[in-house]
Structure formats: C-alpha cells, structure tokens
Short mmCIF file of C-alpha atoms in Angstrom, two decimals:
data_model
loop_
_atom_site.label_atom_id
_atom_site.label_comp_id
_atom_site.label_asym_id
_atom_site.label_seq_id
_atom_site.Cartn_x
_atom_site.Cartn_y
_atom_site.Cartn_z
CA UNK M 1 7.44 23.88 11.43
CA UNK M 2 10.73 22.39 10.04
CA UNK M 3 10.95 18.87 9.67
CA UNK M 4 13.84 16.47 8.06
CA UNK M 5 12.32 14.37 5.72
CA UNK M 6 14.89 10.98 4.95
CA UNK M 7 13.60 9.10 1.49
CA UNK M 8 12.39 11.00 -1.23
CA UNK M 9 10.62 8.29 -3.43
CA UNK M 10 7.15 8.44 -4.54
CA UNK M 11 5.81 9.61 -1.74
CA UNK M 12 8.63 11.32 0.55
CA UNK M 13 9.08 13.36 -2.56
CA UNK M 14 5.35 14.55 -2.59
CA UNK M 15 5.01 15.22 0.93
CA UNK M 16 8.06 17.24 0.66
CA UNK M 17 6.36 19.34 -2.06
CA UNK M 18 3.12 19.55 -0.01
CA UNK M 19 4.96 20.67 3.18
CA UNK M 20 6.88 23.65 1.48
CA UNK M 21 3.66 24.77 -0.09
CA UNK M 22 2.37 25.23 2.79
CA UNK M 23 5.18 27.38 4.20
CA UNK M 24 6.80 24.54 6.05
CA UNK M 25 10.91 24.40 6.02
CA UNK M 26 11.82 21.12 5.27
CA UNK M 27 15.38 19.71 5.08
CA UNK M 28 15.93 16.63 2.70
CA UNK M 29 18.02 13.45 2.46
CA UNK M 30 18.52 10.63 -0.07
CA UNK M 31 21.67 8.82 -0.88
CA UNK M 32 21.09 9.52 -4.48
CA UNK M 33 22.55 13.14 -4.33
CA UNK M 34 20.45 13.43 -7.88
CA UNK M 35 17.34 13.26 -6.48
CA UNK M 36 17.92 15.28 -3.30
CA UNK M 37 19.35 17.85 -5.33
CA UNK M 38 16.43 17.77 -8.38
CA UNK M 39 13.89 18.08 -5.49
CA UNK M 40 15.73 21.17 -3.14
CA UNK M 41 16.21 23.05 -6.48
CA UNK M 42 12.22 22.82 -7.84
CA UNK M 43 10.45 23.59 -3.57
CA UNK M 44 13.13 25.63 -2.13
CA UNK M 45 13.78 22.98 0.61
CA UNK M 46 17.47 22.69 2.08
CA UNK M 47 19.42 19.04 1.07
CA UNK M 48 21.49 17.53 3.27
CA UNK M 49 24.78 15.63 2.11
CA UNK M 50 24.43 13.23 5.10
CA UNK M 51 21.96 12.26 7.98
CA UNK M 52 24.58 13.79 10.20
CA UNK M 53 24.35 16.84 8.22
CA UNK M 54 21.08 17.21 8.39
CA UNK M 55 21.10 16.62 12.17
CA UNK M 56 23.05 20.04 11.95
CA UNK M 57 20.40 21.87 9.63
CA UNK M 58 17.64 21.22 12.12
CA UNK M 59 17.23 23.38 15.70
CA UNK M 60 16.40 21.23 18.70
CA UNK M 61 14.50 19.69 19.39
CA UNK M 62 14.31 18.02 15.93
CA UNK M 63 11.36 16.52 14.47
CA UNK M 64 12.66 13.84 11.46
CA UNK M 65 10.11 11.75 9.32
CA UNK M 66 11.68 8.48 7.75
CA UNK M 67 9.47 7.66 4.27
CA UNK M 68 11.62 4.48 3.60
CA UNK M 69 11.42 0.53 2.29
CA UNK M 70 10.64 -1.39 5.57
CA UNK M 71 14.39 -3.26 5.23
CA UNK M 72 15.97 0.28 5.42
CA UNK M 73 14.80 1.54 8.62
CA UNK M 74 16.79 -0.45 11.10
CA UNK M 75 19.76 0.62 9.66
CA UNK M 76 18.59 4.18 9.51
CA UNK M 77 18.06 4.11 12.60
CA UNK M 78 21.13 2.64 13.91
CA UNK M 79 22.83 5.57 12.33
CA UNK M 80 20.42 8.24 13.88
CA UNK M 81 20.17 6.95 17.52
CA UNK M 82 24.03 8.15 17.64
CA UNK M 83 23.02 12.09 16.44
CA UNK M 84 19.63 12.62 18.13
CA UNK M 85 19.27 14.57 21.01
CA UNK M 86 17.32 13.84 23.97
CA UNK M 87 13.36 15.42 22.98
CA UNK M 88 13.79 14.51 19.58
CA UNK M 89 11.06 12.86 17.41
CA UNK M 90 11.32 9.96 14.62
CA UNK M 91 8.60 9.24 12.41
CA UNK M 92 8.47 6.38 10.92
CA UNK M 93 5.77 6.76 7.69
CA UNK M 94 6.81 3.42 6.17
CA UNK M 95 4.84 0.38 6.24
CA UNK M 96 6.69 -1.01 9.24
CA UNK M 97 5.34 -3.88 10.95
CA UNK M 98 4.01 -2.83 14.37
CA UNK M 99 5.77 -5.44 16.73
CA UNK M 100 9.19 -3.56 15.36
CA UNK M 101 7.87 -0.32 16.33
CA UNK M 102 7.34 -1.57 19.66
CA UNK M 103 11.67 -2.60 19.82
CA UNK M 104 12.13 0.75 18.01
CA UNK M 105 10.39 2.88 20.37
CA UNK M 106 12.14 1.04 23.49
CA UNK M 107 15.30 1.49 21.95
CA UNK M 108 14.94 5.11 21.38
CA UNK M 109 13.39 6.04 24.27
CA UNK M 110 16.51 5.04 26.66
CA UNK M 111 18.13 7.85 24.65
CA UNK M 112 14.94 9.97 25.61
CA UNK M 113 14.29 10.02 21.82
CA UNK M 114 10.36 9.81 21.14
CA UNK M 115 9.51 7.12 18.42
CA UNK M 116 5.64 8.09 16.62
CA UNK M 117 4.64 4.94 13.79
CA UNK M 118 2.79 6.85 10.87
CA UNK M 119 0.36 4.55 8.84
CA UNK M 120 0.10 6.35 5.47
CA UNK M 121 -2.04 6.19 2.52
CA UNK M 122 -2.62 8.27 -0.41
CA UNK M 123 0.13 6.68 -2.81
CA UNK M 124 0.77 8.85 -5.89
CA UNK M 125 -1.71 10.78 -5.53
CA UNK M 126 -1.30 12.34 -1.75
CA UNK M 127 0.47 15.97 -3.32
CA UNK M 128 -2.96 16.91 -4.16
CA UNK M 129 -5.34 14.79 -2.19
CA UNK M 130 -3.38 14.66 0.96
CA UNK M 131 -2.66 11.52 2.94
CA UNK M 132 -4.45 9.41 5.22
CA UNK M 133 -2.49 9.25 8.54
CA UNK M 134 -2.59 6.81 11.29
CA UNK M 135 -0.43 7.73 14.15
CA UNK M 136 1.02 5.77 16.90
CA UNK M 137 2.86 6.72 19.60
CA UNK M 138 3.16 9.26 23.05
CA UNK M 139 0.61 11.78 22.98
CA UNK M 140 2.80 14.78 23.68
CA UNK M 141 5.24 14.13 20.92
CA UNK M 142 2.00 13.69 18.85
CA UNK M 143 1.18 17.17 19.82
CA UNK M 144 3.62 18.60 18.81
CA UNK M 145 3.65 17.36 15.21
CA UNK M 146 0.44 18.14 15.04
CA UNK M 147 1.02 20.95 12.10
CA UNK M 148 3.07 18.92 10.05
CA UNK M 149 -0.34 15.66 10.43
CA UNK M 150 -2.62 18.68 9.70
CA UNK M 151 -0.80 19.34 6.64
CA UNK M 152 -0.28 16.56 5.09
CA UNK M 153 -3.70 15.00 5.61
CA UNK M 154 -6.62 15.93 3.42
CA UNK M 155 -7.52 18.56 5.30
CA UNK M 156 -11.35 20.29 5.19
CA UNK M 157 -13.12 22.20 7.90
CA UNK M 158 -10.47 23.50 10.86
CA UNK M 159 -13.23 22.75 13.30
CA UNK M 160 -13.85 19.27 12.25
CA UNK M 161 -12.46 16.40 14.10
CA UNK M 162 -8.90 15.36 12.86
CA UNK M 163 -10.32 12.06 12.38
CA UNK M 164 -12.64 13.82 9.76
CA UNK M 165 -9.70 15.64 7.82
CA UNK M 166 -7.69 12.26 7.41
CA UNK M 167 -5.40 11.81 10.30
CA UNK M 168 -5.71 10.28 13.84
CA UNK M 169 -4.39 9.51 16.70
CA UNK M 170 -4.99 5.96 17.09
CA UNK M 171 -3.13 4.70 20.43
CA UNK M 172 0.45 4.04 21.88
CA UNK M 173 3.37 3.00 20.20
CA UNK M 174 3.02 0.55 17.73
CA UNK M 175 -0.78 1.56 16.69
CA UNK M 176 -0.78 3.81 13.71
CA UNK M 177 1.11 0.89 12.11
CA UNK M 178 -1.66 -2.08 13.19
CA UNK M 179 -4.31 0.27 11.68
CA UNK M 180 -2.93 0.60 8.42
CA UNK M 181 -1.67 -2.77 8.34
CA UNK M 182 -5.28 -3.85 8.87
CA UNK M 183 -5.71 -0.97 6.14
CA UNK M 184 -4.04 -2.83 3.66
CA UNK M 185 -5.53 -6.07 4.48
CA UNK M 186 -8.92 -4.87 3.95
CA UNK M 187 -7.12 -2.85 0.61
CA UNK M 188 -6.17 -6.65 -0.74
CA UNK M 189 -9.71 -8.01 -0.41
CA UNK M 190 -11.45 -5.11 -2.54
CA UNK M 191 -8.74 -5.23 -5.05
CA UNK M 192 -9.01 -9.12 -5.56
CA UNK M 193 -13.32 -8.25 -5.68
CA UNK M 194 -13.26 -5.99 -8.31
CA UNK M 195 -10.71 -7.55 -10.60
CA UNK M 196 -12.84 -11.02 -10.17
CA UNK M 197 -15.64 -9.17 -10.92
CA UNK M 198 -14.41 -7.73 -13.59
CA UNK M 199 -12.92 -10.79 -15.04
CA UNK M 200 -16.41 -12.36 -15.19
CA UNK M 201 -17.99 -9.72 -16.95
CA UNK M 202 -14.69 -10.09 -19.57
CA UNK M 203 -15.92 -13.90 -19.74
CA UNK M 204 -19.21 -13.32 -20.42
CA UNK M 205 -19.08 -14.41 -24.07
CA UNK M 206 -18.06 -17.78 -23.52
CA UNK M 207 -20.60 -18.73 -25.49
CA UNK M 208 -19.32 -17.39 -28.57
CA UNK M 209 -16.00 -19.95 -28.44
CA UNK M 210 -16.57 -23.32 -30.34
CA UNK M 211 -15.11 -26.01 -28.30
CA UNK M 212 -14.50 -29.53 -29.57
CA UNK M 213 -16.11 -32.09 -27.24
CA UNK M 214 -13.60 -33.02 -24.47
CA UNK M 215 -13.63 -35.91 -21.79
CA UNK M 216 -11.36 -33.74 -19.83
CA UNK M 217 -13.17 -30.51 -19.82
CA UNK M 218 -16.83 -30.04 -18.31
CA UNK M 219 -18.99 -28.44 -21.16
CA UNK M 220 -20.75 -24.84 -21.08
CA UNK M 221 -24.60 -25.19 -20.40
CA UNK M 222 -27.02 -22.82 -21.90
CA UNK M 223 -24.33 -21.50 -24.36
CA UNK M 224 -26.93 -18.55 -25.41
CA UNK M 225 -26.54 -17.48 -21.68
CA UNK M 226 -22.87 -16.08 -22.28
CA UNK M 227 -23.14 -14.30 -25.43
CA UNK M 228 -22.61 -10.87 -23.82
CA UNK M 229 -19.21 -8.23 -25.54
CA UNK M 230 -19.32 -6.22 -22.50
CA UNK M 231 -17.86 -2.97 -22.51
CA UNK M 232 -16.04 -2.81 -19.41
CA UNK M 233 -14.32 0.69 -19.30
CA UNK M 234 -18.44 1.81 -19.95
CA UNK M 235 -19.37 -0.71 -17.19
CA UNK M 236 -16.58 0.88 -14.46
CA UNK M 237 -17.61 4.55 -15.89
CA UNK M 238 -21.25 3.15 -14.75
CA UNK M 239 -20.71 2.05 -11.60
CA UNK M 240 -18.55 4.88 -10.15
CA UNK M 241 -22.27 6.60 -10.45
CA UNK M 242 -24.95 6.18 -7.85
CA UNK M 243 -23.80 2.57 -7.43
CA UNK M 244 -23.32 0.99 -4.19
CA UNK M 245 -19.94 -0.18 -5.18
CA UNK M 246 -18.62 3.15 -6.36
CA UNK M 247 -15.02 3.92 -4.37
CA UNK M 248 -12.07 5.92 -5.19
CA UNK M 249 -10.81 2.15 -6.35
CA UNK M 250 -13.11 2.07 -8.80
CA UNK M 251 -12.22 5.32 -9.95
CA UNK M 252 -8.90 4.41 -10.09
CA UNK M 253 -10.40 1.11 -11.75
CA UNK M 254 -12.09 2.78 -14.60
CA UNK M 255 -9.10 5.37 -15.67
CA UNK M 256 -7.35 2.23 -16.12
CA UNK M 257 -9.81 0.41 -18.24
CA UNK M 258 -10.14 3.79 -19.72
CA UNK M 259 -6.71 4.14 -20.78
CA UNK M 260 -6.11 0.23 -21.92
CA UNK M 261 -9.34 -1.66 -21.74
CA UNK M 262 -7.20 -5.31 -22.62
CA UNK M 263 -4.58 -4.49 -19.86
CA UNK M 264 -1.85 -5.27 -22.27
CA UNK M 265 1.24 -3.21 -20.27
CA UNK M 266 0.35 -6.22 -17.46
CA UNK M 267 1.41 -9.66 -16.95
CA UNK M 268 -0.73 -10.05 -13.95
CA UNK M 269 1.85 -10.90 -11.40
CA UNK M 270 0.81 -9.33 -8.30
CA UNK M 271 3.07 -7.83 -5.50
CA UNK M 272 2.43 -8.45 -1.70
CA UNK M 273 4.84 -5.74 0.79
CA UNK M 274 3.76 -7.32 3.82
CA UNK M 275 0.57 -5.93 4.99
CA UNK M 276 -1.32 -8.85 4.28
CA UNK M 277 0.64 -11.35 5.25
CA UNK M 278 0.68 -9.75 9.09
CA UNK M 279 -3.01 -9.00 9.25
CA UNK M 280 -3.76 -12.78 8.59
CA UNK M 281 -1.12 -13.23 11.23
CA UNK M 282 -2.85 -10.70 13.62
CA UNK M 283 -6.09 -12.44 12.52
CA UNK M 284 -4.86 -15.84 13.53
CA UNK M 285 -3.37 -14.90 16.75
CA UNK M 286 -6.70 -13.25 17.86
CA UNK M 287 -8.37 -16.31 16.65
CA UNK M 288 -10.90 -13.46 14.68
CA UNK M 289 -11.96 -15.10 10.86
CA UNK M 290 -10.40 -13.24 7.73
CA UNK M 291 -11.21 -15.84 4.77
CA UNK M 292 -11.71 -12.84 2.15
CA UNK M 293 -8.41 -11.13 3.07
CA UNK M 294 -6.85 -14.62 2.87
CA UNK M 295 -8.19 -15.71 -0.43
CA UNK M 296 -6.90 -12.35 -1.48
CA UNK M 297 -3.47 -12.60 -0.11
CA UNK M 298 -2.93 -16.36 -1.60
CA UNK M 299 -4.37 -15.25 -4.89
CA UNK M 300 -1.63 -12.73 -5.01
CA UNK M 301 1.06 -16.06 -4.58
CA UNK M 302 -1.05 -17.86 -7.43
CA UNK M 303 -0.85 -15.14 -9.89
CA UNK M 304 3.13 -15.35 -9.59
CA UNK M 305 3.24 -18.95 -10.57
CA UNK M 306 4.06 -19.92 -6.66
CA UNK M 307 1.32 -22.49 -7.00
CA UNK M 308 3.19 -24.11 -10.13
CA UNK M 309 4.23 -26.99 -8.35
CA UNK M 310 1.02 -27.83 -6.68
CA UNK M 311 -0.95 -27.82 -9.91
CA UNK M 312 1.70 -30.31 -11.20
CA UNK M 313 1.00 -31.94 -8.58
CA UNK M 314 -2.82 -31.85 -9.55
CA UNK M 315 -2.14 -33.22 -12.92
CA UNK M 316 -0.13 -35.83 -11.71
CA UNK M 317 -2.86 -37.49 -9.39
CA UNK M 318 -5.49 -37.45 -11.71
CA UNK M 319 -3.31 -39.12 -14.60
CA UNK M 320 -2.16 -41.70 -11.56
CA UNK M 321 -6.04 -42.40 -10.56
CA UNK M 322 -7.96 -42.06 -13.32
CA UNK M 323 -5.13 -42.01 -16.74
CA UNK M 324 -6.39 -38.15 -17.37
CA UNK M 325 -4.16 -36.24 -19.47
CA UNK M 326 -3.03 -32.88 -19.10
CA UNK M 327 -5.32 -30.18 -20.70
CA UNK M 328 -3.17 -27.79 -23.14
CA UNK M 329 -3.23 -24.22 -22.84
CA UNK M 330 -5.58 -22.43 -24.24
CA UNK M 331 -8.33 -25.21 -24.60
#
C-alpha cells in the first residue's frame, strides 16, 4: 500500500523503516527538512516539502498516518481538512485523548473524510518487534488499512487472530485511543511496582548505617535484619527467569541495572504525557476504583518536587504543635 506518514520522531521514523521493508511506498513529512531528507535517502521512501505536497504524491483515495505530540494534531489537522478528498483516511497514532477523537472524527467526516484513532505501543523498540495497535474507528476504513496494521504489528501466524499478532480492532471512533490510554494507566502502576520494589531491596542494608539517637527520627528495630548488599542487576537477571513477575519491563528493567546498577545518568524526575491523568479521570467518571494507578500517577508529581510545598507545610505543623525541628538531609 502507500501511505503518508506526517512526524518522523522516534517512532514515525521506525515505522517508516518497517513499512518500506516490507515493500510498502511510503511518502514522508517533517518540518525539519533534515530529518525528512536523512530518512528518504537511507529506505528509499519519497519526502514531501509540504503536507500539500504530499497530498499530491499520494493517489486517491489517500490513506495518511499522523505520528505526532498530542498539541500538534489540531493544527495538523486544520491544515489537512482543506487538501483531503472525500474517501480519504487520517490516522491518528499519537496518544490523543479519546473525547478529541470523537470532535475530530465529526469534523472530518462532514468532509466525508474517515478519521481511525491508533493506540500504539512498542516505543523504541517497534522497528524490530513491531507495534501493538489499538484501532478505533469505521470498520470499512479499518479494512482497508488493514495491510499497513498487519505490518506494523508484531506479526506471527497469518491464520491467527489479529488480536494474536498485536493489533485490533477495538470499537468506533474514539476506542483505540481509550484502550491504550487505559494501556498506559495500567503501564504507570507496574513501573511505580518494580522501581519500589527495587528500591527496597537497595535499602536492605540499613542496618549497616550508624545513626546517632534522634527524638525526631523513629529508630531501626532488629538492625541485624537489614544487613543484606544486594546485587540488584543479579536480582532483575533472576527474576526475568521462571518468575511470576518476569515481563518485557523487567527485561527492560535489568539491561538498565545492567548497564548502570547506581542509576547515576538519572535524577529521578518522572514524566507524565497524559495517559494517566485521563484514565483516573475515566476511572472517576465510571465511579470504577483505580488506587494503584493513582498512587502511581501522584508519585510521578512527588518525584518532581510538586509536593515541595506541602511537605513545608508538614514541617511547619509539627514545629507549631509539638516545637519539632526540621530533620536535615541525609540523616
């Protein structure tokens, strides 16, 4: 099939790569003319100067696959709905919220242009693994991209289900987005397990610290309990072996460790795009519990000092009730 691709970052770039392989034509845009032009020259694919450009590269009816930041897409759009044709298809493979695909797919469909929300997952490493897609939208224009899903997805036995080589057809408009927002909530709430998990193991020789007796600080019991120097690239190496907990996370997990068991290229301040944030807002709204991908989500705040003030705040009651002073860093 030929396909448009517009946004060639870390992953419009690889699926790009994937789809020529495969004997796909694929016709590329990004404003930096650098990277368009890096990526036509190494997979053979055709760059475009201009979105109207490469509305003129592509035969009707066009199928054109947006792989952009979520803040870019309206604007995109706004540009597109002015060159599409009626029979056209947009994909949208960003993390989009799904309400907007529901006011995208409106808006394009009074200019008989079909809308499809792609979910997608596979990061980095989707050139060689494929990508997990979750698709939203009409089923005939669903049909129809059908090679292009089968493609990029992980792929396996042709007679399996597509469900069971990584891409699906999960409802109308608006769906393949709620799945992998949901996706990425669940994604927060392993994340935040393993790294707590980890970071007790990392404690476990608490024992071995001499602490002068503090007022302020509640003491260790059983010192001789925490005298463990775990080795915790061995310990994720472990685990990724016959244990229940074994993912491709924890793979991921251990070639870290692997690589830099003290973590000393990180800070710790965690990024949230979204995702979690509207699955706790989904969650709410259905009234359905989601403490674990909450406590995950508002960890995420902590860890870039957006609780600050409230632990001031903290200190500040207990020095008004009780005259306790600050504890210094590090004690």
């Amino acid at each position: 099939m030929q396909l448009g691709m517009i946004g060639l970052g870390r992953m419009g770039g690889n699926m790009v790569r994937r789809l020529q392989r495969a004997g796909h034509e694929t016709v590329i845009y990004s404003r930096t003319p650098a990277d368009r032009e890096a990526l036509a020259a190494e997979t053979g694919a055709q760059c475009a100067d201009s979105l109207a450009g490469m509305i003129s590269l592509l035969p009707s009816p066009r199928v054109l696959w947006m792989m952009l930041p979520v803040a870019a897409v309206d604007p995109t759009i706004t540009v597109l709905e002015q060159l599409l044709e009626p029979g056209d298809i947009l994909v949208d493979g960003g993390n989009s919220h799904y309400q907007d695909d529901l006011r995208r797919a409106e808006r394009l469909a009074s200019r008989g242009v079909h809308y499809i929300d792609c979910g997608t997952s596979g990061g980095i490493w989707g050139l060689e693994r494929g990508y997990c897609l979750m698709v939203g939208g009409e089923v005939e224009p669903v049909k129809r991209i059908d090679p292009i899903l089968a493609t990029l997805a992980p792929g396996g036995d042709p007679s399996a289900t597509p469900a069971q080589r990584g891409y699906l057809h999960c409802g109308g408009k608006g769906a393949g987005h709620f799945v992998k927002m949901i996706h990425n909530g669940i994604e927060y709430g392993l994340m935040a397990a393993y790294a707590e998990g980890f970071n007790i193991l990392r404690h476990a020789n608490a024992g071995r610290e001499e602490r002068a007796p503090d007022a302020e600080t509640a003491p260790l019991k059983n010192r001789e309990a925490f005298l463990y120097d775990l080795n915790l690239p061995e310990i994720a190496e472990l685990w990724r072996h016959g244990s229940v907990v074994s993912s491709w996370l924890l793979d991921l997990t251990a070639q870290a460790l692997a690589r830099d068991p003290r973590l000393a290229a990180f800070e710790g301040r965690v990024s949230d795009s979204g995702e979690g944030r509207w699955t706790l807002q989904a969650a709410l709204e259905e009234t359905v519990p989601a403490p674990v991908l909450a406590t995950a989500l508002f960890s995420r705040f902590s860890s870039r000092g957006e609780a600050g003030f409230a632990n001031q705040l903290l200190c500040a009651m207990r020095r008004e009730f009780g005259g306790h002073p600050e504890s210094k860093k590090g004690l």
